[in-house]
Amino acid sequence: MEKKSRPRIVKTPQFNIPIGEAIKNPDGHYSLRIKKAKSQEMEVIPLDQLNKMIMQEAEKV
């Protein structure tokens, strides 16, 4: 029987707010799996894409 591992939830450092699940894709890239509130829908966002999105939003005037 295969042992199922617990999700590796990423939380904020100060208030421990859950952000998403840390995953490693088969191609070796790291991503964050985020669940939509009040739904079973999930989205996987590669960290390089997430970083780019944060920088773009921060630079908007």
Tab-separated table of C-alpha atoms in Angstrom:
chain	number	residue	atom	x	y	z
A	1	MET	CA	0.000	0.000	0.000
A	2	GLU	CA	1.335	3.431	-0.980
A	3	LYS	CA	1.701	5.923	1.862
A	4	LYS	CA	-0.008	9.233	1.049
A	5	SER	CA	2.030	12.256	2.127
A	6	ARG	CA	0.460	15.279	3.784
A	7	PRO	CA	0.229	18.483	1.750
A	8	ARG	CA	3.143	20.875	2.318
A	9	ILE	CA	1.185	24.050	3.000
A	10	VAL	CA	3.025	27.367	2.650
A	11	LYS	CA	2.000	29.902	5.309
A	12	THR	CA	2.866	33.540	5.899
A	13	PRO	CA	5.706	34.018	8.391
A	14	GLN	CA	4.033	36.395	10.817
A	15	PHE	CA	0.394	35.314	11.144
A	16	ASN	CA	0.594	31.769	9.722
A	17	ILE	CA	-2.025	32.456	7.032
A	18	PRO	CA	-2.203	29.502	4.587
A	19	ILE	CA	-1.304	30.478	1.018
A	20	GLY	CA	-1.158	27.214	-0.888
A	21	GLU	CA	0.591	23.876	-1.279
A	22	ALA	CA	4.241	23.727	-2.323
A	23	ILE	CA	4.747	21.241	-5.162
A	24	LYS	CA	7.554	20.158	-7.468
A	25	ASN	CA	6.441	19.526	-11.050
A	26	PRO	CA	7.680	16.472	-12.981
A	27	ASP	CA	9.917	18.828	-15.005
A	28	GLY	CA	11.684	19.912	-11.779
A	29	HIS	CA	10.147	23.387	-11.476
A	30	TYR	CA	8.535	24.479	-8.218
A	31	SER	CA	4.947	25.718	-8.082
A	32	LEU	CA	2.236	26.752	-5.691
A	33	ARG	CA	-1.106	24.914	-5.813
A	34	ILE	CA	-3.913	27.223	-4.696
A	35	LYS	CA	-7.490	26.155	-3.929
A	36	LYS	CA	-10.360	28.465	-4.774
A	37	ALA	CA	-12.392	29.338	-1.666
A	38	LYS	CA	-15.692	27.481	-1.239
A	39	SER	CA	-14.909	25.270	-4.242
A	40	GLN	CA	-12.879	22.226	-5.197
A	41	GLU	CA	-11.155	24.104	-8.051
A	42	MET	CA	-7.380	24.325	-7.827
A	43	GLU	CA	-4.808	26.232	-9.838
A	44	VAL	CA	-1.089	25.512	-10.120
A	45	ILE	CA	1.114	28.583	-10.548
A	46	PRO	CA	4.847	28.186	-11.299
A	47	LEU	CA	6.976	30.296	-8.929
A	48	ASP	CA	8.674	32.177	-11.753
A	49	GLN	CA	5.251	33.211	-13.100
A	50	LEU	CA	4.056	34.177	-9.601
A	51	ASN	CA	7.185	36.282	-9.052
A	52	LYS	CA	6.683	38.037	-12.396
A	53	MET	CA	3.014	38.768	-11.560
A	54	ILE	CA	3.976	40.265	-8.184
A	55	MET	CA	6.651	42.504	-9.725
A	56	GLN	CA	4.293	43.701	-12.468
A	57	GLU	CA	1.533	44.599	-9.974
A	58	ALA	CA	3.995	46.325	-7.625
A	59	GLU	CA	5.293	48.507	-10.468
A	60	LYS	CA	1.844	49.710	-11.584
A	61	VAL	CA	1.166	53.344	-10.738
